CSV table of C-alpha atoms and ligand atoms in Angstrom, one decimal:
chain,number,residue,atom,x,y,z
A,1,MET,CA,0.0,0.0,0.0
A,2,ASN,CA,1.4,3.4,-1.0
A,3,VAL,CA,0.7,6.1,1.7
A,4,LEU,CA,1.4,9.8,1.2
A,5,VAL,CA,2.1,11.6,4.4
A,6,ALA,CA,1.3,15.3,4.2
A,7,ASN,CA,3.0,17.6,6.6
A,8,LEU,CA,1.3,21.0,6.6
A,9,GLY,CA,2.7,24.1,8.3
A,10,SER,CA,1.2,27.6,8.2
A,11,THR,CA,3.3,28.4,5.1
A,12,SER,CA,4.8,25.0,4.1
A,13,PHE,CA,3.8,21.7,2.6
A,14,LYS,CA,6.1,18.7,2.9
A,15,TYR,CA,5.4,15.2,1.8
A,16,ARG,CA,6.8,11.7,2.0
A,17,LEU,CA,5.5,8.7,0.0
A,18,TYR,CA,6.0,5.3,1.7
A,19,ALA,CA,5.3,1.8,0.3
A,20,LEU,CA,4.1,-0.3,3.2
A,21,ASP,CA,4.0,-4.1,3.1
A,22,GLY,CA,3.1,-5.9,6.2
A,23,GLY,CA,5.5,-4.7,8.9
A,24,SER,CA,8.0,-3.2,6.5
A,25,ALA,CA,8.0,0.3,5.1
A,26,ARG,CA,10.1,1.9,2.3
A,27,LEU,CA,10.4,5.6,1.6
A,28,LEU,CA,9.7,6.0,-2.1
A,29,ALA,CA,9.9,9.8,-2.4
A,30,ARG,CA,9.9,13.0,-0.5
A,31,GLY,CA,9.6,16.7,-1.3
A,32,GLY,CA,8.3,20.0,-0.1
A,33,PHE,CA,7.5,23.6,-0.6
A,34,GLU,CA,8.0,26.7,1.5
A,35,ARG,CA,6.1,30.0,1.4
A,36,VAL,CA,2.9,28.4,0.4
A,37,THR,CA,-0.1,30.6,-0.2
A,38,ASP,CA,-2.2,28.2,-2.3
A,39,TYR,CA,-2.3,24.6,-1.1
A,40,GLY,CA,-4.2,23.5,-4.2
A,41,ALA,CA,-1.4,24.6,-6.5
A,42,VAL,CA,1.4,23.0,-4.4
A,43,ILE,CA,-0.5,19.7,-4.0
A,44,ASP,CA,-1.0,19.6,-7.8
A,45,GLN,CA,2.7,20.3,-8.2
A,46,ALA,CA,3.6,17.5,-5.7
A,47,MET,CA,1.4,15.0,-7.6
A,48,GLY,CA,3.1,16.1,-10.8
A,49,GLU,CA,6.5,15.5,-9.2
A,50,LEU,CA,5.5,12.0,-8.0
A,51,ALA,CA,3.9,11.0,-11.3
A,52,ALA,CA,7.1,12.2,-13.2
A,53,ALA,CA,9.2,10.0,-10.9
A,54,GLY,CA,6.9,7.0,-11.7
A,55,HIS,CA,4.9,7.1,-8.5
A,56,LYS,CA,1.4,7.2,-9.9
A,57,GLN,CA,-0.3,5.0,-7.3
A,58,ILE,CA,-1.4,6.6,-4.0
A,59,ASP,CA,-3.7,4.5,-1.9
A,60,ALA,CA,-4.2,6.8,1.1
A,61,VAL,CA,-3.1,10.2,2.4
A,62,GLY,CA,-2.2,10.5,6.1
A,63,PHE,CA,-2.1,13.7,8.2
A,64,LYS,CA,-0.6,14.2,11.7
A,65,THR,CA,-3.4,16.5,12.9
A,66,VAL,CA,-2.9,18.1,16.3
A,67,LEU,CA,-6.2,18.8,18.1
A,68,GLY,CA,-9.8,18.3,17.3
A,69,GLY,CA,-11.4,18.6,20.8
A,70,ASP,CA,-13.7,15.6,21.3
A,71,ILE,CA,-12.8,14.3,17.8
A,72,THR,CA,-9.6,12.3,18.2
A,73,GLY,CA,-8.0,9.0,17.3
A,74,CYS,CA,-6.9,7.7,14.0
A,75,LEU,CA,-9.8,8.1,11.7
A,76,PHE,CA,-11.0,8.8,8.2
A,77,ALA,CA,-10.7,12.5,7.7
A,78,ASP,CA,-14.2,13.4,6.5
A,79,GLU,CA,-15.7,16.8,6.7
A,80,SER,CA,-16.5,16.5,10.4
A,81,VAL,CA,-12.7,16.3,11.0
A,82,GLU,CA,-12.2,19.4,8.9
A,83,LYS,CA,-14.8,21.2,11.0
A,84,ALA,CA,-13.3,20.0,14.3
A,85,LEU,CA,-9.9,21.3,13.3
A,86,LEU,CA,-11.4,24.8,12.5
A,87,ASP,CA,-13.5,24.8,15.7
A,88,THR,CA,-10.5,24.2,17.9
A,89,ALA,CA,-8.1,26.5,15.9
A,90,ASP,CA,-7.9,28.9,18.8
A,91,LEU,CA,-5.8,26.4,20.7
A,92,ALA,CA,-3.6,25.3,17.7
A,93,PRO,CA,-3.6,28.4,15.5
A,94,ALA,CA,-0.4,27.4,13.7
A,95,HIS,CA,-1.4,23.9,12.9
A,96,ASN,CA,-5.2,23.5,12.6
A,97,PRO,CA,-6.1,25.9,9.8
A,98,PRO,CA,-3.4,24.6,7.4
A,99,TYR,CA,-4.4,21.0,8.1
A,100,ALA,CA,-8.1,21.8,7.5
A,101,ALA,CA,-7.2,23.5,4.3
A,102,GLY,CA,-4.9,20.6,3.2
A,103,ILE,CA,-7.4,17.9,3.9
A,104,ARG,CA,-10.1,19.8,2.0
A,105,THR,CA,-7.7,20.3,-0.9
A,106,PHE,CA,-6.9,16.5,-1.1
A,107,ARG,CA,-10.7,15.8,-0.8
A,108,GLU,CA,-11.3,18.0,-3.8
A,109,ARG,CA,-8.2,16.9,-5.8
A,110,LEU,CA,-8.2,13.2,-5.1
A,111,PRO,CA,-11.7,12.4,-4.0
A,112,ALA,CA,-11.3,8.6,-4.4
A,113,VAL,CA,-8.2,8.4,-2.2
A,114,PRO,CA,-9.0,7.8,1.5
A,115,ARG,CA,-7.7,10.6,3.9
A,116,VAL,CA,-6.7,9.6,7.4
A,117,ALA,CA,-6.2,11.9,10.3
A,118,LEU,CA,-3.9,10.7,13.1
A,119,PHE,CA,-4.5,13.2,16.0
A,120,GLU,CA,-1.6,14.0,18.3
A,121,THR,CA,-4.2,13.6,21.1
A,122,ALA,CA,-5.2,10.1,20.0
A,123,PHE,CA,-2.9,8.2,22.3
A,124,TYR,CA,-4.6,9.9,25.3
A,125,GLN,CA,-8.2,8.7,24.7
A,126,TRP,CA,-8.0,6.3,27.6
A,127,VAL,CA,-6.4,8.6,30.2
A,128,ALA,CA,-8.7,8.4,33.2
A,129,PRO,CA,-10.7,11.5,34.3
A,130,ALA,CA,-8.6,11.9,37.5
A,131,ALA,CA,-5.6,12.4,35.3
A,132,HIS,CA,-7.1,14.5,32.5
A,133,ARG,CA,-9.5,16.8,34.4
A,134,TYR,CA,-8.5,20.2,35.7
A,135,ALA,CA,-10.2,21.3,38.9
A,136,VAL,CA,-12.2,23.9,37.2
A,137,PRO,CA,-16.0,24.6,37.2
A,138,GLU,CA,-18.0,22.0,35.3
A,139,ALA,CA,-19.0,24.7,32.7
A,140,TRP,CA,-15.3,25.1,31.8
A,141,TYR,CA,-14.9,21.3,31.3
A,142,LYS,CA,-18.0,21.3,29.1
A,143,ALA,CA,-16.3,24.1,27.1
A,144,GLY,CA,-13.4,21.7,26.5
A,145,ILE,CA,-11.0,22.9,29.2
A,146,ARG,CA,-9.1,19.6,30.0
A,147,ARG,CA,-5.8,17.9,29.4
A,148,TYR,CA,-5.7,16.5,25.9
A,149,GLY,CA,-2.0,15.4,25.6
A,150,PHE,CA,0.2,15.8,22.5
A,151,HIS,CA,3.0,14.0,20.7
A,152,GLY,CA,0.7,11.0,20.6
A,153,ALA,CA,2.2,9.6,17.4
A,154,SER,CA,5.7,9.6,18.8
A,155,HIS,CA,4.8,8.2,22.3
A,156,LYS,CA,2.6,5.5,20.8
A,157,PHE,CA,5.4,4.4,18.6
A,158,MET,CA,7.6,4.3,21.8
A,159,ALA,CA,5.0,2.1,23.4
A,160,GLU,CA,5.1,-0.3,20.4
A,161,ARG,CA,8.8,-0.3,19.9
A,162,SER,CA,9.8,-0.5,23.6
A,163,ALA,CA,7.5,-3.6,24.1
A,164,GLU,CA,9.1,-5.2,21.0
A,165,LEU,CA,12.6,-4.5,22.3
A,166,LEU,CA,11.7,-5.8,25.8
A,167,GLY,CA,10.5,-9.1,24.3
A,168,ARG,CA,6.8,-8.4,25.1
A,169,GLU,CA,5.3,-9.2,21.7
A,170,ASP,CA,1.8,-9.5,23.4
A,171,ILE,CA,1.9,-5.8,24.5
A,172,ALA,CA,3.6,-4.7,21.2
A,173,ALA,CA,0.8,-6.3,19.2
A,174,ALA,CA,-1.9,-4.7,21.4
A,175,ALA,CA,-0.1,-1.3,21.1
A,176,ARG,CA,0.1,-1.6,17.3
A,177,ASN,CA,-3.7,-2.3,17.1
A,178,LEU,CA,-4.7,0.2,19.8
A,179,TYR,CA,-6.6,2.5,17.4
A,180,LEU,CA,-8.4,-0.4,15.7
A,181,HIS,CA,-9.4,-2.4,18.8
A,182,GLY,CA,-8.9,-0.2,21.8
A,183,PRO,CA,-6.9,-1.4,24.9
A,184,ALA,CA,-6.4,-5.1,25.2
A,185,LYS,CA,-6.4,-7.0,28.5
A,186,ASN,CA,-2.9,-7.9,29.6
A,187,THR,CA,-2.8,-11.3,31.1
A,188,GLY,CA,1.0,-11.3,31.8
A,189,ALA,CA,3.1,-9.1,34.0
A,190,PRO,CA,2.5,-5.3,33.7
A,191,LEU,CA,4.7,-3.3,31.4
A,192,ARG,CA,5.4,0.2,32.7
A,193,VAL,CA,7.1,2.6,30.4
A,194,ILE,CA,8.0,6.3,30.9
A,195,SER,CA,8.6,7.9,27.5
A,196,CYS,CA,10.5,11.2,27.2
A,197,HIS,CA,10.0,13.0,23.8
A,198,LEU,CA,12.5,15.8,24.1
A,199,GLY,CA,12.9,18.0,21.1
A,200,GLY,CA,11.8,21.5,19.9
A,201,SER,CA,8.6,20.6,21.7
A,202,SER,CA,8.9,18.1,24.7
A,203,SER,CA,6.7,15.9,26.7
A,204,VAL,CA,6.8,12.9,29.1
A,205,THR,CA,4.1,10.2,28.9
A,206,ALA,CA,3.3,7.3,31.3
A,207,ILE,CA,2.4,4.1,29.5
A,208,ARG,CA,0.9,1.0,31.0
A,209,ASP,CA,0.6,-2.1,28.9
A,210,GLY,CA,1.0,-0.1,25.7
A,211,VAL,CA,-1.7,2.5,26.6
A,212,ALA,CA,-1.0,6.1,27.8
A,213,VAL,CA,-2.2,6.7,31.3
A,214,ALA,CA,-0.8,10.2,32.0
A,215,THR,CA,1.0,13.0,30.1
A,216,SER,CA,2.9,16.2,31.0
A,217,MET,CA,1.0,18.0,28.3
A,218,GLY,CA,-2.3,19.8,28.9
A,219,LEU,CA,-5.0,21.7,27.2
A,220,SER,CA,-2.4,22.9,24.6
A,221,PRO,CA,1.2,22.1,23.8
A,222,GLN,CA,2.1,25.0,26.0
A,223,SER,CA,2.3,23.0,29.2
A,224,GLY,CA,4.4,20.5,31.0
A,225,LEU,CA,8.2,20.8,30.3
A,226,PRO,CA,9.8,24.1,29.3
A,227,GLN,CA,9.6,24.0,25.4
A,228,ASN,CA,12.1,25.6,23.0
A,229,ASN,CA,10.4,29.0,23.1
A,230,ARG,CA,7.0,28.2,24.7
A,231,VAL,CA,6.3,28.2,28.4
A,232,GLY,CA,5.7,24.9,30.1
A,233,ASP,CA,3.6,24.6,33.3
A,234,LEU,CA,2.5,28.0,34.6
A,235,ASP,CA,0.3,29.0,37.5
A,236,SER,CA,-2.9,30.4,36.0
A,237,ALA,CA,-2.6,33.5,38.2
A,238,ALA,CA,0.7,34.4,36.4
A,239,LEU,CA,-1.1,35.5,33.2
A,240,PRO,CA,-3.4,38.2,34.7
A,241,CYS,CA,-0.6,39.2,37.1
A,242,ALA,CA,1.9,39.8,34.4
A,243,MET,CA,-0.6,41.6,32.3
A,244,ARG,CA,-1.3,44.0,35.2
A,245,ARG,CA,2.3,44.5,36.2
A,246,LEU,CA,3.8,44.8,32.8
A,247,GLY,CA,0.8,46.5,31.1
A,248,LEU,CA,0.4,43.8,28.5
A,249,THR,CA,-2.7,43.0,26.4
A,250,VAL,CA,-3.9,39.4,26.5
A,251,GLU,CA,-2.6,39.0,22.9
A,252,GLU,CA,0.9,40.3,23.8
A,253,ALA,CA,1.1,38.2,26.9
A,254,GLU,CA,0.0,35.1,24.9
A,255,ARG,CA,2.6,35.9,22.2
A,256,GLN,CA,5.4,36.2,24.8
A,257,LEU,CA,4.3,32.9,26.4
A,258,ALA,CA,4.3,31.2,23.0
A,259,LYS,CA,7.4,32.8,21.4
A,260,GLU,CA,9.7,34.3,24.0
A,261,SER,CA,9.4,31.8,26.9
A,262,GLY,CA,10.7,28.2,27.5
A,263,LEU,CA,14.4,27.6,27.0
A,264,LEU,CA,14.7,30.9,25.1
A,265,GLY,CA,13.1,32.9,27.8
A,266,LEU,CA,15.1,31.4,30.6
A,267,SER,CA,18.5,31.4,28.8
A,268,GLY,CA,18.2,34.6,26.7
A,269,VAL,CA,20.6,32.7,24.3
A,270,GLY,CA,18.3,31.0,21.8
A,271,ASN,CA,15.9,28.2,21.5
A,272,ASP,CA,18.3,25.4,20.4
A,273,LEU,CA,19.8,23.4,23.1
A,274,ARG,CA,23.1,23.2,21.3
A,275,ASP,CA,23.5,26.9,21.6
A,276,ILE,CA,22.4,26.9,25.2
A,277,LYS,CA,24.8,24.2,26.1
A,278,ALA,CA,27.7,26.0,24.4
A,279,ALA,CA,26.8,29.1,26.4
A,280,ALA,CA,26.5,27.2,29.6
A,281,ASP,CA,29.9,25.6,29.0
A,282,ARG,CA,31.3,29.1,28.6
A,283,GLY,CA,30.0,30.0,32.0
A,284,ASP,CA,26.7,31.8,31.1
A,285,ALA,CA,24.6,31.5,34.2
A,286,ARG,CA,21.2,31.9,32.5
A,287,ALA,CA,22.0,29.2,30.0
A,288,ARG,CA,23.0,26.9,32.8
A,289,LEU,CA,19.7,27.8,34.6
A,290,ALA,CA,17.7,26.9,31.4
A,291,ILE,CA,19.4,23.5,31.3
A,292,ASP,CA,18.9,22.9,35.0
A,293,ALA,CA,15.2,23.8,34.7
A,294,LEU,CA,14.7,21.5,31.8
A,295,VAL,CA,16.3,18.6,33.6
A,296,TYR,CA,14.4,19.4,36.8
A,297,SER,CA,11.1,19.3,34.9
A,298,ILE,CA,11.9,16.1,33.1
A,299,ARG,CA,12.8,14.4,36.4
A,300,HIS,CA,9.7,15.9,38.1
A,301,TYR,CA,7.4,14.1,35.6
A,302,ILE,CA,9.5,10.9,35.7
A,303,GLY,CA,9.1,10.9,39.4
A,304,ALA,CA,5.4,11.5,39.3
A,305,PHE,CA,4.7,8.9,36.6
A,306,TRP,CA,7.0,6.3,38.3
A,307,VAL,CA,4.6,6.5,41.3
A,308,GLN,CA,1.4,6.5,39.3
A,309,LEU,CA,2.7,3.4,37.4
A,310,GLY,CA,3.9,1.7,40.5
A,311,GLY,CA,7.4,1.3,39.0
A,312,CYS,CA,9.1,1.7,35.7
A,313,ASP,CA,10.3,-1.2,33.5
A,314,ALA,CA,11.8,1.1,30.8
A,315,LEU,CA,12.7,4.7,30.6
A,316,VAL,CA,12.6,5.7,26.9
A,317,PHE,CA,14.2,8.7,25.3
A,318,THR,CA,13.3,10.0,21.8
A,319,ALA,CA,13.6,13.1,19.6
A,320,GLY,CA,16.4,15.5,18.9
A,321,ILE,CA,17.4,16.5,22.4
A,322,SER,CA,17.2,13.0,23.8
A,323,GLU,CA,18.9,11.3,20.9
A,324,ASN,CA,21.9,13.6,20.6
A,325,ASN,CA,22.9,14.6,24.1
A,326,PRO,CA,24.4,11.9,26.3
A,327,TRP,CA,25.1,14.6,29.0
A,328,LEU,CA,21.4,15.3,29.2
A,329,ARG,CA,20.4,11.7,29.6
A,330,GLU,CA,23.1,11.4,32.3
A,331,ALA,CA,21.7,14.4,34.1
A,332,VAL,CA,18.1,13.0,33.9
A,333,CYS,CA,19.2,9.6,35.2
A,334,GLU,CA,21.5,10.9,38.0
A,335,ASN,CA,21.1,9.5,41.5
A,336,LEU,CA,18.1,7.2,40.8
A,337,ALA,CA,19.8,4.0,42.0
A,338,ALA,CA,17.5,4.0,45.0
A,339,LEU,CA,14.6,3.5,42.5
A,340,GLY,CA,16.5,0.8,40.7
A,341,LEU,CA,17.7,2.8,37.7
A,342,GLU,CA,21.3,3.0,36.8
A,343,LEU,CA,22.8,4.3,33.5
A,344,ASP,CA,25.9,2.6,32.1
A,345,PRO,CA,28.2,5.6,31.2
A,346,ALA,CA,30.0,3.7,28.4
A,347,ALA,CA,26.7,2.5,26.8
A,348,ASN,CA,25.3,6.0,27.2
A,349,ALA,CA,28.2,7.6,25.5
A,350,ALA,CA,28.0,5.1,22.6
A,351,ALA,CA,24.2,5.3,22.5
A,352,ALA,CA,23.6,2.8,19.8
A,353,PRO,CA,19.9,3.2,18.9
A,354,GLU,CA,17.6,0.8,20.5
A,355,THR,CA,20.1,-0.8,22.8
A,356,ASP,CA,19.8,-0.9,26.6
A,357,LEU,CA,21.9,1.9,28.2
A,358,ALA,CA,21.2,0.6,31.7
A,359,GLY,CA,23.9,-0.8,34.0
A,360,LYS,CA,23.9,-4.6,34.7
A,361,THR,CA,22.2,-4.1,38.1
A,362,SER,CA,19.6,-1.7,36.9
A,363,ARG,CA,16.0,-2.9,37.3
A,364,THR,CA,14.8,-0.4,34.8
A,365,LYS,CA,16.0,-0.5,31.1
A,366,ILE,CA,17.0,2.7,29.5
A,367,LEU,CA,16.4,2.9,25.7
A,368,VAL,CA,17.0,5.6,23.1
A,369,ILE,CA,14.5,5.0,20.2
A,370,PRO,CA,14.8,7.3,17.2
A,371,ALA,CA,11.7,9.3,16.4
A,372,ASN,CA,10.2,9.0,12.9
A,373,GLU,CA,6.8,10.6,13.1
A,374,GLU,CA,6.1,10.5,9.3
A,375,LEU,CA,6.6,6.8,9.3
A,376,VAL,CA,4.3,6.5,12.3
A,377,VAL,CA,1.6,8.4,10.4
A,378,ALA,CA,2.1,6.2,7.3
A,379,ARG,CA,1.8,3.0,9.4
A,380,GLU,CA,-1.3,4.1,11.3
A,381,THR,CA,-2.9,5.2,8.0
A,382,ALA,CA,-2.1,1.9,6.4
A,383,ARG,CA,-3.5,-0.1,9.3
A,384,LEU,CA,-6.8,1.8,9.2
A,385,VAL,CA,-7.2,1.5,5.5
A,386,ALA,CA,-6.3,-2.2,5.5
A,387,ALA,CA,-8.8,-2.8,8.3
A,388,ARG,CA,-11.6,-1.2,6.4
A,389,ARG,CA,-10.7,-3.2,3.3
A,390,THR,CA,-10.9,-6.4,5.3
A,391,ASN,CA,-14.1,-5.3,7.1
A,392,PRO,CA,-15.9,-2.7,5.1
A,393,LYS,CA,-18.7,-1.0,7.1
B,401,LIG,P1,11.5,19.3,16.4
B,401,LIG,O1,11.2,18.2,15.4
B,401,LIG,O2,10.4,19.4,17.5
B,401,LIG,O3,11.8,20.7,15.9
B,401,LIG,P2,13.8,17.9,17.2
B,401,LIG,O4,13.3,16.6,17.7
B,401,LIG,O5,14.6,17.9,15.9
B,401,LIG,O6,12.7,19.0,17.2
B,401,LIG,O7,14.8,18.5,18.3
B,401,LIG,C1,15.3,19.8,18.2
B,401,LIG,C2,16.3,19.9,19.4
B,401,LIG,O8,17.2,18.8,19.4
B,401,LIG,C3,17.1,21.2,19.5
B,401,LIG,O9,17.0,21.8,20.7
B,401,LIG,C4,18.6,20.7,19.2
B,401,LIG,O10,19.4,21.4,20.1
B,401,LIG,C5,18.5,19.2,19.6
B,401,LIG,N1,19.4,18.6,18.6
B,401,LIG,C6,19.1,18.2,17.4
B,401,LIG,N2,20.2,17.6,16.8
B,401,LIG,C7,21.2,17.7,17.7
B,401,LIG,C8,22.6,17.3,17.7
B,401,LIG,N3,23.2,16.7,16.6
B,401,LIG,N4,23.3,17.5,18.8
B,401,LIG,C9,22.8,18.1,19.9
B,401,LIG,N5,21.5,18.5,19.9
B,401,LIG,C10,20.7,18.3,18.9
């Protein structure tokens, strides 16, 4: 099955075409356009490029949509999905309008090709109310004010892959089929995984038996860990307080929280951890603080989720910050021997992907699993389309 993954930004369109065959996937082509003003034109151009390269067959198009309120999961992207994206655009203004436009354009251009939306919130469908509710008035909850969770595509892949690497094919199979069949009963020992997606945007997810049970993310991706330039957790009183004290409008305060906060706001250096680390190594105190605050927050959530899960069989690291910075993994894992987690310094320095970085006496495995979110979208899209072919409704 050939699946086109469409990655839509507010002014960009990138695509990858995969051939999926059972468990294996092959990248056939990729391309992209910047400064897009007309999605129809660039989608036509992309189809032209693919056809010219001999890739005429597209069996499905997959989209990594962010937030659709109550509409979530991995599902066929019909017009109700387009509407849900527009209805929740206030919380994901950079992502939802381009995805709604992109899905509509594919519907118009390739009406016979199924479109699949894999929501970033999908993995959190089964998080219990105690873990996803904020303690706000009922009317706020009814207006959609709750934790949704994000980076679901990445964390779900970590659930699948960690179970495979730990030899738990039962849990891995259940995790692979989660969006088709819902959570499966685990008849074996529990599998408790804490997954750290640390990149431009970061989150920690607690996973029991292949299903997310808690997330550091909240109503929007501006929560949890300090992000590259977005604030993480923030006391709700801080926003009106800063507006009064600094004379900010709500729009300006929101802009500063979304663009001038996080690692950039703390360090004053930039939003890329490489630059912040270099400055910290030169003795810059604010850069050192940004790193310490990031590590503190990661450990804060690991600790919380360790307790909620009743233990941790594997600590998983993924995405740019996790995969490329042994010093950060070391800082996160420091002094946890009392919990049964010990990093092997040599294995950590070598960091071969998908190998265990834990010391011999560690009860918790430590894995670095490379992120590949386009591939996750392609796989989930193919699973859904294949399931409908087998069992048309
Ligand atoms: P996103 O896809 O969310 O933009 P990534 O997963 O690519 O983010 O992560 C970006 C972060 O990863 C940056 O803070 C950057 O410092 C870090 N990073 C990426 N590559 C490297 C590298 N080779 N060495 C150190 N850090 C890296």
